[in-house]
PDB file of C-alpha atoms in Angstrom:
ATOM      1  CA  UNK W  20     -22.039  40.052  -0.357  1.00  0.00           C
ATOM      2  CA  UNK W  21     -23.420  36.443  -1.524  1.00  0.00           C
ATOM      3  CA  UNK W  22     -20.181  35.120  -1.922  1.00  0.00           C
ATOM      4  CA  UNK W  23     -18.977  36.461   1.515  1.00  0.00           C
ATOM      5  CA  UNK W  24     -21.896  34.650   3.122  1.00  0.00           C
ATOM      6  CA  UNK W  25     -21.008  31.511   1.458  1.00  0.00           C
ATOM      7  CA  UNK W  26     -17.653  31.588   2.343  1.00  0.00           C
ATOM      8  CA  UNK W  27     -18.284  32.447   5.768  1.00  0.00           C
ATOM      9  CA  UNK W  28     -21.444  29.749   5.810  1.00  0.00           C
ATOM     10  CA  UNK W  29     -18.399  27.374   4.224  1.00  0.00           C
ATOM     11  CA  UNK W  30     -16.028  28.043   6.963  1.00  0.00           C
ATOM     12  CA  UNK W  31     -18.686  27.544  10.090  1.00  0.00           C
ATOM     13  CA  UNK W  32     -19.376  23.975   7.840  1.00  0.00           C
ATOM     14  CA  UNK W  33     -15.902  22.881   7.730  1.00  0.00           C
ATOM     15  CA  UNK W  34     -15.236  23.967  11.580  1.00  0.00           C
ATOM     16  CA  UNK W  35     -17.889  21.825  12.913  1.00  0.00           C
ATOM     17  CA  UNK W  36     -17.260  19.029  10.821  1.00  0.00           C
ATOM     18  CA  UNK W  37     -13.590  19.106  11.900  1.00  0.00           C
ATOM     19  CA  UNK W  38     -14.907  19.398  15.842  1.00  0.00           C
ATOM     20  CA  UNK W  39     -17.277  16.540  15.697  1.00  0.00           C
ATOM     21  CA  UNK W  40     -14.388  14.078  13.869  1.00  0.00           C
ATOM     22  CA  UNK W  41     -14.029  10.993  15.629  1.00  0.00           C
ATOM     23  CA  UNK W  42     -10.441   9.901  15.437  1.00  0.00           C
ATOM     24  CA  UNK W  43     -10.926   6.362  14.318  1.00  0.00           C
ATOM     25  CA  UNK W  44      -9.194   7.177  10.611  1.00  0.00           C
ATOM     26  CA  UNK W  45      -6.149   5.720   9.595  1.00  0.00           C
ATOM     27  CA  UNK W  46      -3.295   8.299   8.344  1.00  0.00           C
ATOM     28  CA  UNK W  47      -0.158   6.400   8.158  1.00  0.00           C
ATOM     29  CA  UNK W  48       2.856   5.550   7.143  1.00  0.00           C
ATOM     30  CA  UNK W  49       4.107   2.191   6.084  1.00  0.00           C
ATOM     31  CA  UNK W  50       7.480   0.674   5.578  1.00  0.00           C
ATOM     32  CA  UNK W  51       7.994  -2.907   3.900  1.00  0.00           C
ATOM     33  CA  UNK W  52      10.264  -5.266   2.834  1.00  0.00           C
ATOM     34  CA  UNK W  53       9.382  -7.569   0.247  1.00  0.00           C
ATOM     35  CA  UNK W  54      10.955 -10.715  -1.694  1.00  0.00           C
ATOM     36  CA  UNK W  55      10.362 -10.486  -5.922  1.00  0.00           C
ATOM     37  CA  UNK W  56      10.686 -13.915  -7.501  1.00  0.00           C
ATOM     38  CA  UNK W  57      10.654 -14.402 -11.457  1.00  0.00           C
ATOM     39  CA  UNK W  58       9.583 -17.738 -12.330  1.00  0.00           C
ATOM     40  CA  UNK W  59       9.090 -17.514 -16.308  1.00  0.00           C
ATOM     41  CA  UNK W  60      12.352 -15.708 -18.823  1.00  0.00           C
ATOM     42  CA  UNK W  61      15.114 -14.993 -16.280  1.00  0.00           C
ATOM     43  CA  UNK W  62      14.379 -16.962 -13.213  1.00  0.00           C
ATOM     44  CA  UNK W  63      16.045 -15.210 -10.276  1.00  0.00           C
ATOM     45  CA  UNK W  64      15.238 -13.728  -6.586  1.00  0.00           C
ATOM     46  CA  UNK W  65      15.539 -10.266  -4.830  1.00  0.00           C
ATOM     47  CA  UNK W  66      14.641  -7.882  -2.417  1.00  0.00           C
ATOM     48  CA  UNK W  67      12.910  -4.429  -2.439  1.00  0.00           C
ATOM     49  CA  UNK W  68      12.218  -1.867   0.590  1.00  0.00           C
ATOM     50  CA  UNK W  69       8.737   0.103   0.081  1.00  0.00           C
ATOM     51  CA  UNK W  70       7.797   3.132   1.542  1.00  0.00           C
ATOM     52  CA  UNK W  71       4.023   3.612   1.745  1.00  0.00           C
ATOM     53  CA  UNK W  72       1.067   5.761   2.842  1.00  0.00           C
ATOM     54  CA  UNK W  73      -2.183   4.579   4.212  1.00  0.00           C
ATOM     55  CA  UNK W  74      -5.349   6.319   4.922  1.00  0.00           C
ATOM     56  CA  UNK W  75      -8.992   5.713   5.412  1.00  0.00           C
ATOM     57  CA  UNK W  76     -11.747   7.439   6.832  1.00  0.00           C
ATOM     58  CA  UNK W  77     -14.895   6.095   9.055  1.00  0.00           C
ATOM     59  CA  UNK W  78     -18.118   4.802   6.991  1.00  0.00           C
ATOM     60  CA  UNK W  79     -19.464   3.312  10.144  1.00  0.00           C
ATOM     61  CA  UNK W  80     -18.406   2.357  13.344  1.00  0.00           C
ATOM     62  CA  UNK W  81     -17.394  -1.107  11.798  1.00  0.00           C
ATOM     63  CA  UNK W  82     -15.957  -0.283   8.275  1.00  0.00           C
ATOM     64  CA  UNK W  83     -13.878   2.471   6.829  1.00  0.00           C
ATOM     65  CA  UNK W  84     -12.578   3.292   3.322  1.00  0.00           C
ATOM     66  CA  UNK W  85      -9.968   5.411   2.204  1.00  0.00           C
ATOM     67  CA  UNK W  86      -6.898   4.540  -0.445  1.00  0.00           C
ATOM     68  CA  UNK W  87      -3.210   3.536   0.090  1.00  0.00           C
ATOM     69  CA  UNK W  88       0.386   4.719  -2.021  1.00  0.00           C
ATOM     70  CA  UNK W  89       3.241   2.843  -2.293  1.00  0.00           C
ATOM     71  CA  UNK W  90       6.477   3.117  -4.163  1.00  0.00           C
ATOM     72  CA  UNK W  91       9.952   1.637  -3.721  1.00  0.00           C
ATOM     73  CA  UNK W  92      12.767  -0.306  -5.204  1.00  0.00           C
ATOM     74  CA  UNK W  93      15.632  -2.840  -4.712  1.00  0.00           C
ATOM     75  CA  UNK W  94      17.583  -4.962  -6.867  1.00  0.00           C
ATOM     76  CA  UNK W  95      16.990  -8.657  -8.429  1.00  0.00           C
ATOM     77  CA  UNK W  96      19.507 -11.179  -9.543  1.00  0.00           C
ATOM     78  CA  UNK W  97      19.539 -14.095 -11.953  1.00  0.00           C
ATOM     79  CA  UNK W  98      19.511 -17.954 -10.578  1.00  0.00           C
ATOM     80  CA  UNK W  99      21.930 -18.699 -13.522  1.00  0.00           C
ATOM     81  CA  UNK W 100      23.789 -16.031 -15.341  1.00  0.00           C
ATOM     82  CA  UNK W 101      23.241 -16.012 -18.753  1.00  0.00           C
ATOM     83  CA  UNK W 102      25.421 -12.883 -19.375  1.00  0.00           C
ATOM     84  CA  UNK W 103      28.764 -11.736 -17.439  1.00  0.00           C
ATOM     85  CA  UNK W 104      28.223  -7.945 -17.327  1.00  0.00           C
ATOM     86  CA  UNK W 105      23.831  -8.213 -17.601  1.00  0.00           C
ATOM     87  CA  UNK W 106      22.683 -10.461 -15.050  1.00  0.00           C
ATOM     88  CA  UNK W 107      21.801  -7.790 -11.786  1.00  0.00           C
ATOM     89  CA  UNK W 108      18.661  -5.691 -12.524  1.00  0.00           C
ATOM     90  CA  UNK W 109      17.126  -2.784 -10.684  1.00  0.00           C
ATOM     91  CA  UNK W 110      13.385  -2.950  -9.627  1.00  0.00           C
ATOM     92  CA  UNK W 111      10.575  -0.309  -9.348  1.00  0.00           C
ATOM     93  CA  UNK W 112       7.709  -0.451  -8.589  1.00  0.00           C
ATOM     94  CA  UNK W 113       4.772   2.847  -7.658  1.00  0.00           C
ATOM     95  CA  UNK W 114       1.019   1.325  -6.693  1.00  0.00           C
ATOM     96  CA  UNK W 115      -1.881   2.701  -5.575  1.00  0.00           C
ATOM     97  CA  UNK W 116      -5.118   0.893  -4.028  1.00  0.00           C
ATOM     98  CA  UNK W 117      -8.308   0.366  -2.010  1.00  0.00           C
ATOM     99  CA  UNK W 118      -7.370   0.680   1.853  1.00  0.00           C
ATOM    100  CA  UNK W 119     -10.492  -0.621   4.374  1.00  0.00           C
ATOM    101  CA  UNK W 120     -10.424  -1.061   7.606  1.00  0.00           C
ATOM    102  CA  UNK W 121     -13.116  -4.010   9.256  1.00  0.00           C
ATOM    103  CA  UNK W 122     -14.219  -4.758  12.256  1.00  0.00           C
ATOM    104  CA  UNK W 123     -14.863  -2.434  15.694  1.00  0.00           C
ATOM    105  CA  UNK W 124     -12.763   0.716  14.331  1.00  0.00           C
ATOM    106  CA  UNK W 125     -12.091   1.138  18.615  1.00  0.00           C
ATOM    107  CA  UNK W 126     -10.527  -1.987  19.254  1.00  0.00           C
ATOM    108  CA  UNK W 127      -8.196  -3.269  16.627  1.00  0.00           C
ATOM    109  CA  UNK W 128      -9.513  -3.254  12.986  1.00  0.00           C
ATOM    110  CA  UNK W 129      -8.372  -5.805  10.543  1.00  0.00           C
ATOM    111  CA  UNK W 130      -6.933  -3.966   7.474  1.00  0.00           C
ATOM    112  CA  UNK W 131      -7.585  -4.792   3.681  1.00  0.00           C
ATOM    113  CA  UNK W 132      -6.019  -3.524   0.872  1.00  0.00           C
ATOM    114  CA  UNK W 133      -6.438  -4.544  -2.990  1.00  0.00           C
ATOM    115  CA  UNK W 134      -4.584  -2.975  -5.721  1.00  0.00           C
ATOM    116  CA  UNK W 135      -6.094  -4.526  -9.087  1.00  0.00           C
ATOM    117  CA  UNK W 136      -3.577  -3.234 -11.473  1.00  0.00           C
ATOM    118  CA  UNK W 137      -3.658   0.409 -10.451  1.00  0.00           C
ATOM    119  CA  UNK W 138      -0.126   1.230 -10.392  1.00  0.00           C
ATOM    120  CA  UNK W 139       2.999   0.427 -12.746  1.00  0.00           C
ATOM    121  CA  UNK W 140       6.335  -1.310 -12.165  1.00  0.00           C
ATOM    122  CA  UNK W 141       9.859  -2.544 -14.147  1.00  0.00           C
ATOM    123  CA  UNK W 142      11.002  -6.102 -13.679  1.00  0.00           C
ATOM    124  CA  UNK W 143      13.873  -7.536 -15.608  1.00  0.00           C
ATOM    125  CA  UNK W 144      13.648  -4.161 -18.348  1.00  0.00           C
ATOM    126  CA  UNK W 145       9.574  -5.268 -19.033  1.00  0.00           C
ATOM    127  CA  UNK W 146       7.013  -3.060 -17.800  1.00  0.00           C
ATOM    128  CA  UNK W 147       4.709  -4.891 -15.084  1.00  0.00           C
ATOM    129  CA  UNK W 148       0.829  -4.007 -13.793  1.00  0.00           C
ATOM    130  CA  UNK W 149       0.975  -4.824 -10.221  1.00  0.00           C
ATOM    131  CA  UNK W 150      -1.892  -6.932  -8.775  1.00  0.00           C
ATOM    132  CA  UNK W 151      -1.556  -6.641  -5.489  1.00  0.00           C
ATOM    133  CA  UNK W 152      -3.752  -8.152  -1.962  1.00  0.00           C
ATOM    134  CA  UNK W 153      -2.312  -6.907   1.684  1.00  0.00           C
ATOM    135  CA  UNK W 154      -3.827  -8.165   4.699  1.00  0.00           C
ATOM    136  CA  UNK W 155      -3.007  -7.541   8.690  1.00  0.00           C
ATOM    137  CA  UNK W 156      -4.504  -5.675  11.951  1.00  0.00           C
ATOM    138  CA  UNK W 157      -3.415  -3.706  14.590  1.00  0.00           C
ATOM    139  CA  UNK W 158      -0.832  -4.897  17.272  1.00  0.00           C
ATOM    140  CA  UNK W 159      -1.648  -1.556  19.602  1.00  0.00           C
ATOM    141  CA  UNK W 160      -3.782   1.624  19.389  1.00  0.00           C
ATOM    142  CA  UNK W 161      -1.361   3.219  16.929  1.00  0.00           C
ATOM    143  CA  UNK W 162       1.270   0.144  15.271  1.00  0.00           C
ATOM    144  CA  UNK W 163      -0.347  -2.586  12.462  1.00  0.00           C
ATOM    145  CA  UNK W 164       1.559  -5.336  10.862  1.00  0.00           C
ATOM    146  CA  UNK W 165       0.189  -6.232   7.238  1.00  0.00           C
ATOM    147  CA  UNK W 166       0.907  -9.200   4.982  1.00  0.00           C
ATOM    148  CA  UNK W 167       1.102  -8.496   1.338  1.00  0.00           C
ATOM    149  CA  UNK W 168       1.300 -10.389  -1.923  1.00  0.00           C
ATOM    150  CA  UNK W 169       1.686  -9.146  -5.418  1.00  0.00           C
ATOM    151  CA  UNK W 170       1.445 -10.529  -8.457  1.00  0.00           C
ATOM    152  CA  UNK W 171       3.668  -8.597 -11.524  1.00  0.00           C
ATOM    153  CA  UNK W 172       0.868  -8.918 -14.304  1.00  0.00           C
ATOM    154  CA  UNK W 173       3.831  -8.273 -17.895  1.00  0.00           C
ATOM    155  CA  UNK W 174       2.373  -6.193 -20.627  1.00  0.00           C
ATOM    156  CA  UNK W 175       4.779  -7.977 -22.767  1.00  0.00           C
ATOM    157  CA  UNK W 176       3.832 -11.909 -21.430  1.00  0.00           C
ATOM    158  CA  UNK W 177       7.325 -12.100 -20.718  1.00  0.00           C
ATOM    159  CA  UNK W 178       7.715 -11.986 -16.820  1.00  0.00           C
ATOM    160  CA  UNK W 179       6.139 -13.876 -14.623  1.00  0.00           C
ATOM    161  CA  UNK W 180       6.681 -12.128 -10.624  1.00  0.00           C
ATOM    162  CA  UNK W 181       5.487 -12.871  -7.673  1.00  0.00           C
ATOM    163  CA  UNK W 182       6.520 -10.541  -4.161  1.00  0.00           C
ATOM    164  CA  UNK W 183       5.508 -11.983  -0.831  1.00  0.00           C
ATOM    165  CA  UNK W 184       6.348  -8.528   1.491  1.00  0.00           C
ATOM    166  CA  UNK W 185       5.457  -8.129   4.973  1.00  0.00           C
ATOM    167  CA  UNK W 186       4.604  -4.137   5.872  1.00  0.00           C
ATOM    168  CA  UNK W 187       4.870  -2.275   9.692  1.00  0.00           C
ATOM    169  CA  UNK W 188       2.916   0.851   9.933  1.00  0.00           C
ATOM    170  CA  UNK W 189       2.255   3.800  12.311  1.00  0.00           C
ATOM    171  CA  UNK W 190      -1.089   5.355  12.475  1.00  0.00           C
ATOM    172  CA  UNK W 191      -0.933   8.815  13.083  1.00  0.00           C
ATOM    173  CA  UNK W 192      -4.735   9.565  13.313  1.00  0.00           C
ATOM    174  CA  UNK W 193      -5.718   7.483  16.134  1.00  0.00           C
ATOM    175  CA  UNK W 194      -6.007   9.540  19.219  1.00  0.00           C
ATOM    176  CA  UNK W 195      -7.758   8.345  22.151  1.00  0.00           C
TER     177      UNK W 195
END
C-alpha cells in the first residue's frame, strides 16, 4: 500500500511539474561545419561536418544550464606530401560540454558553451582531448547561429590542431 501511495504521490509530482514548465529550454539540434588546421608534425588543412545536440533548462529567468553532444568527421590533407599512398587522413572527433544560455531567456539569449577536454578525437592517427569554446544567439524564436573554436589538446605532444567551425541550430523547446 506504501509504495502505491508513493507512486501515485510520484506521478501527481511529475504531472504538475510538467504543467507549470515554462518553455524557455533549449532542446536542439545542431549542424556544423568546421575547418581543422595542423600547425606542428604534418602541417595540412581540412574540413569536418558535426552533428550536435543542445539542451538546457531554466535556472532563472536570465540564465539556464543544461549540457551539449557533438560528434562528426571529415577528412584532412597534408600541405606537402611526405608519402605517395599516406598523405589523406580521416578525422573524428565525439565532445561533450557545458551549454548556458544568458540573457532574457524570452527575447533572444546569447548561448555559451565550453568543453574543457570532455570528449576524445583522432587527428593525423594521434589521439586528441578537445578543448573546445562556442559562442552565438538566437536569430528568431526557434533558429541560433553559434561560433565555435577548438583547440586539439595531443596526448602524445605530437599534433598541434586548431578548428574554427561555425554551427546553425533549431530549438525545438521554445513554444510561445
Amino acid at each position: 500500500m506504501k509504495k502505491t501511495i508513493i507512486l501515485a504521490f510520484a506521478l501527481i509530482c511529475s504531472a504538475a511539474t510538467f504543467a507549470q514548465r515554462d518553455y524557455t529550454t533549449l532542446k536542439a539540434l545542431s549542424f556544423g561545419v568546421g575547418i581543422p588546421f595542423e600547425c606542428r608534425d604534418l602541417p595540412g588543412m581540412g574540413t569536418t561536418l558535426n552533428i550536435g545536440y543542445d539542451c538546457a533548462y531554466p535556472v532563472n529567468n536570465n540564465f539556464a544550464m543544461g549540457f551539449y553532444l557533438t560528434g562528426g568527421g571529415g577528412f584532412w590533407g597534408e600541405y606537402k606530401k611526405y608519402s605517395a599512398t599516406d598523405h589523406a587522413h580521416v578525422v573524428f572527433r565525439l565532445t561533450a560540454g557545458l551549454m548556458m544560455m544568458i540573457g532574457d531567456l524570452n527575447n533572444r539569449p546569447y548561448l555559451l558553451g565550453i568543453a574543457p577536454c570532455t570528449g576524445f578525437g583522432l587527428y593525423d592517427m594521434d589521439m586528441v582531448l578537445p578543448i573546445e569554446v562556442r559562442f552565438g544567439r538566437y536569430i528568431t524564436d526557434h533558429w541560433y547561429i553559434m561560433g565555435e573554436l577548438t583547440y586539439h589538446h595531443s596526448l602524445a605532444n605530437e599534433t598541434m590542431c586548431f578548428e574554427p567551425a561555425i554551427r546553425v541550430g533549431y530549438n525545438f523547446g521554445r513554444k510561445h
